[in-house]
XYZ file of C-alpha atoms in Angstrom:
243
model
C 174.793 273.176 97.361
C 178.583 273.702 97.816
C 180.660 272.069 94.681
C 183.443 270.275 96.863
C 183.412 270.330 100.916
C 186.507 268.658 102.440
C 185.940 267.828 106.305
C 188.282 266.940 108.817
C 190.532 265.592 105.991
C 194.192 264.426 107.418
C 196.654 262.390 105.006
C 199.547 260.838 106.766
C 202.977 259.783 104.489
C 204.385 256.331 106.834
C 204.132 258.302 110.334
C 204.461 262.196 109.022
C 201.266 262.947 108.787
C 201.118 266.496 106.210
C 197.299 267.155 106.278
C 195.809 267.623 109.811
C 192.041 268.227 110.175
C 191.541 270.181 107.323
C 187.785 271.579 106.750
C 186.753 273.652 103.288
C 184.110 274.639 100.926
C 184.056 275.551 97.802
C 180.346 277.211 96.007
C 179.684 276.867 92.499
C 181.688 279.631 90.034
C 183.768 280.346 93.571
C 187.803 280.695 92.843
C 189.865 279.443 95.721
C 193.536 280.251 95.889
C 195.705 278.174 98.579
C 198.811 280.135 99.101
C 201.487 278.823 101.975
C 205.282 277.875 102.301
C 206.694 275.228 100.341
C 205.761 271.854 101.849
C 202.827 273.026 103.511
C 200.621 270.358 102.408
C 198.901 272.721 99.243
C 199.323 270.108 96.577
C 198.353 267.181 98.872
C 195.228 268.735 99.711
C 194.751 268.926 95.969
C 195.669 265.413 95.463
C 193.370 263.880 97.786
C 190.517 266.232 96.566
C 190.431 264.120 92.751
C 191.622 261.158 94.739
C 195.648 260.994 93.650
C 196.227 260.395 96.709
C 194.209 259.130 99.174
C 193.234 260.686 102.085
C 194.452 258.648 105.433
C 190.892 259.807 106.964
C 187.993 262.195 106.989
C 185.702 262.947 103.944
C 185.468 264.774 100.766
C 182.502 265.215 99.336
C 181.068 266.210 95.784
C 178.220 267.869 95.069
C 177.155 266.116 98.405
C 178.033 262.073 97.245
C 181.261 260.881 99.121
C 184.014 260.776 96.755
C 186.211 259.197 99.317
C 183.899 255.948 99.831
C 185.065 252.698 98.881
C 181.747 252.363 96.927
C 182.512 255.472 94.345
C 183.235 255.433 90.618
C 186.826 256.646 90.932
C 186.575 257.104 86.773
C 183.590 259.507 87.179
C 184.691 261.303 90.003
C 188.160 262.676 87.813
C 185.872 263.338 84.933
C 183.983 265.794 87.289
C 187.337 267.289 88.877
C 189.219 268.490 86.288
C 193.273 268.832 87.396
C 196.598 270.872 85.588
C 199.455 269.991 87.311
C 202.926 272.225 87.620
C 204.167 269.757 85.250
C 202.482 269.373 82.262
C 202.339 265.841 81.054
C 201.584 266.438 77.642
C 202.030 263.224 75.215
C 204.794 264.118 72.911
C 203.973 262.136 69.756
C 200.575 263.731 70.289
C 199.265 267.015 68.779
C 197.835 269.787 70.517
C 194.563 268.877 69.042
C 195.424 264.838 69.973
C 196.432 265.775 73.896
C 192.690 267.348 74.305
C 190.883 264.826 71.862
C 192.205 261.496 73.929
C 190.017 261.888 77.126
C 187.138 263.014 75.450
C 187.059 259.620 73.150
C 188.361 257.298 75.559
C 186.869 258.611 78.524
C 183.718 260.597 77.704
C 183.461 257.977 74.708
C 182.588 260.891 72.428
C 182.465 259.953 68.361
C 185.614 261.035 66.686
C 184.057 264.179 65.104
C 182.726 265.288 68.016
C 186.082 264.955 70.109
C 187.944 267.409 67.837
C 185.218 269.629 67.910
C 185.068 270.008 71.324
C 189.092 270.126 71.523
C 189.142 272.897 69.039
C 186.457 275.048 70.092
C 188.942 274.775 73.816
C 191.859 274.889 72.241
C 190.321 278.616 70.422
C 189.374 280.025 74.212
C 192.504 279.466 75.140
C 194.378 281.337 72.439
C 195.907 278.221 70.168
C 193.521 278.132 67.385
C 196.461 278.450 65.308
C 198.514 275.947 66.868
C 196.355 272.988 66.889
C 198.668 270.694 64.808
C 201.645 271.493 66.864
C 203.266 268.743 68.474
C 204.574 269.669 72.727
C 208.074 270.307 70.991
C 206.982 273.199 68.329
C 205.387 274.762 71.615
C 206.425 276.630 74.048
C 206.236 276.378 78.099
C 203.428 278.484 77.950
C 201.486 277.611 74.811
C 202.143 273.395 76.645
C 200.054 274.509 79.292
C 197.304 276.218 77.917
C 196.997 273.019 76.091
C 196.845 271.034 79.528
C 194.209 273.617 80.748
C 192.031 273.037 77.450
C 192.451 269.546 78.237
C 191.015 270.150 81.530
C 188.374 272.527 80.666
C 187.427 270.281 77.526
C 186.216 267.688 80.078
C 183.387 270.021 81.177
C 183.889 268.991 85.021
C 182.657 270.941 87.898
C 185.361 271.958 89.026
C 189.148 272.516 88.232
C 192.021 271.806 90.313
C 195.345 274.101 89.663
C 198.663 272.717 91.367
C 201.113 275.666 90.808
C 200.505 275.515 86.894
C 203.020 278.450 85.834
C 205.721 277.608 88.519
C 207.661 275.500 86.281
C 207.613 278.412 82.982
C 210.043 281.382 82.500
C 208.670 283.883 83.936
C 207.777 286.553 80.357
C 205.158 283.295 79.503
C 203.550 283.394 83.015
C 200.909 286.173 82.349
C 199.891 284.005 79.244
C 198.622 281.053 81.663
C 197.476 283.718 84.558
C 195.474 285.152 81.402
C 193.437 282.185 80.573
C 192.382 281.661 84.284
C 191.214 285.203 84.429
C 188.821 284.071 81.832
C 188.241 280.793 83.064
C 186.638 282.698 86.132
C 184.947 285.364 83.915
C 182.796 282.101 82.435
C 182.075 280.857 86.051
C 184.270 278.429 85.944
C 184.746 276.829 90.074
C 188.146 276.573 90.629
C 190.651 275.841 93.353
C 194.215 276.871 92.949
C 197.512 276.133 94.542
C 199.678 279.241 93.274
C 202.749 281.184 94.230
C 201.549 284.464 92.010
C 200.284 286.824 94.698
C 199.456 289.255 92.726
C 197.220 287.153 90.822
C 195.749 285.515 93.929
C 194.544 289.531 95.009
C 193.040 289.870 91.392
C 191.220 286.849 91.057
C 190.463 284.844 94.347
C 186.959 284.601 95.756
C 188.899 283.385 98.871
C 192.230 282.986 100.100
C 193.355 280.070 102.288
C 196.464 280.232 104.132
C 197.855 276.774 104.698
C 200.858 276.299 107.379
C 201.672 272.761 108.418
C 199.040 270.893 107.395
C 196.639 273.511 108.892
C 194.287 276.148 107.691
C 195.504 279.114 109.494
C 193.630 281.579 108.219
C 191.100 282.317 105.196
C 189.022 284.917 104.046
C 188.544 287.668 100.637
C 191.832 289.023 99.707
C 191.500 291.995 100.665
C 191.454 290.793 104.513
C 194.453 288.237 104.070
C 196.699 290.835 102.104
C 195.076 293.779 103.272
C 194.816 292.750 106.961
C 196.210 289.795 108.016
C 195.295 288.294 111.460
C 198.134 285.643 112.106
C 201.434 286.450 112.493
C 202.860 283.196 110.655
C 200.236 284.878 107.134
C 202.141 288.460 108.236
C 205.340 286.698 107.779
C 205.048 285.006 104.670
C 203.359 287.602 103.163
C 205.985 289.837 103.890
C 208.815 287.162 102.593
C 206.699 287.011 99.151
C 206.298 290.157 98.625
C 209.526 291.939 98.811
């Protein structure tokens, strides 16, 4: 059964309406990348799919139950989709260890000991096992949001949502973030991810969706949307990216 499977899903801001019709799957240990033009829709599609926002109609579904149903556990639903936003919302007065420890004792309800367990053994994959104490401001850019993505990942959901998560670093601490992905996917971790880094997108994506206008135009393995791209609107941007 397909993880996530967004149908006819259209999300309308007053009367400009930014999603319309859009239809995806995602399988289990699949890695979707959404590449597309600023103000495309890409992170409203994300929104809607952990319920940020909320879709103006159609359906997404979980695992096959309606998230979008009046009737759903909102709560459970964002424990199963995991999100890491551009920005990284990390709690200042917090440690690293505190940022991933919070959900996982007042959400999950896990005993104290058993929270920082959890937190540190994430907080190792990701490369901070000597950083745990740090508060946001000893970090850097990078090291911030491989704390948000152990944060995340801590939460053992189904599946992660990425919204551009190095497009707010300096570029030398991107390849640390990209890095932790790679392995994210190596573990069979599902994941869905709004990104900018094309490069990365050929290296890592199961499938690439092009999204213009609120549209899927295209979608398919890299190699076909990089390699051989159908629409003329995908030939352009690529080309705009790229150079």
């Amino acid at each position: 059964m397909a993880i996530v499977t967004v149908e006819r899903l259209t999300k309308s801001f007053g009367s400009h309406e930014i999603l319309k019709g859009i239809d995806l799957t995602v399988e289990p240990s699949e890695v979707v990348v959404i590449i597309g033009a600023s103000g495309s829709g890409k992170s409203t599609l994300l929104r809607c799919m952990n319920r940020l926002e909320e879709p103006t109609s159609g359906a997404i579904y979980l695992e096959g139950v309606d998230i979008t149903s009046p009737k759903v556990n909102i709560n459970q639903v964002r424990r199963e989709i995991g999100m890491v936003f551009q920005s990284i919302n990390l709690y200042p007065h917090m440690t690293a260890l505190g940022n991933v420890t919070l959900a996982l004792r007042k959400v999950l309800k896990l005993p104290k000991k058993e929270a920082e367990e959890r937190a540190e053994s994430y907080l190792s994959k990701v490369g901070l096992a000597d950083k745990m104490r740090h508060y946001p401001a000893q970090l850097s850019g990078g090291q911030q949001q491989r704390v948000g993505i152990a944060r995340a990942v801590a939460m053992e959901p189904k599946v992660v949502l990425f919204d551009e998560p190095t497009s707010a670093l300096d570029p030398e601490l991107v390849g640390e973030v990209l890095g932790v992905m790679r392995q994210l996917k190596e573990a069979g971790m599902t994941m869905v991810i709004v990104t900018h880094e094309m490069q990365f997108a050929r290296d890592v994506a199961d499938t690439v969706i092009f999204v213009h206008d609120g549209r899927i135009c295209e979608a398919g393995p890299p190699s076909e949307i990089f390699g051989n791209p159908k629409e003329q609107r995908l030939k352009d941007f690529i080309r705009r990216v790229t150079h």
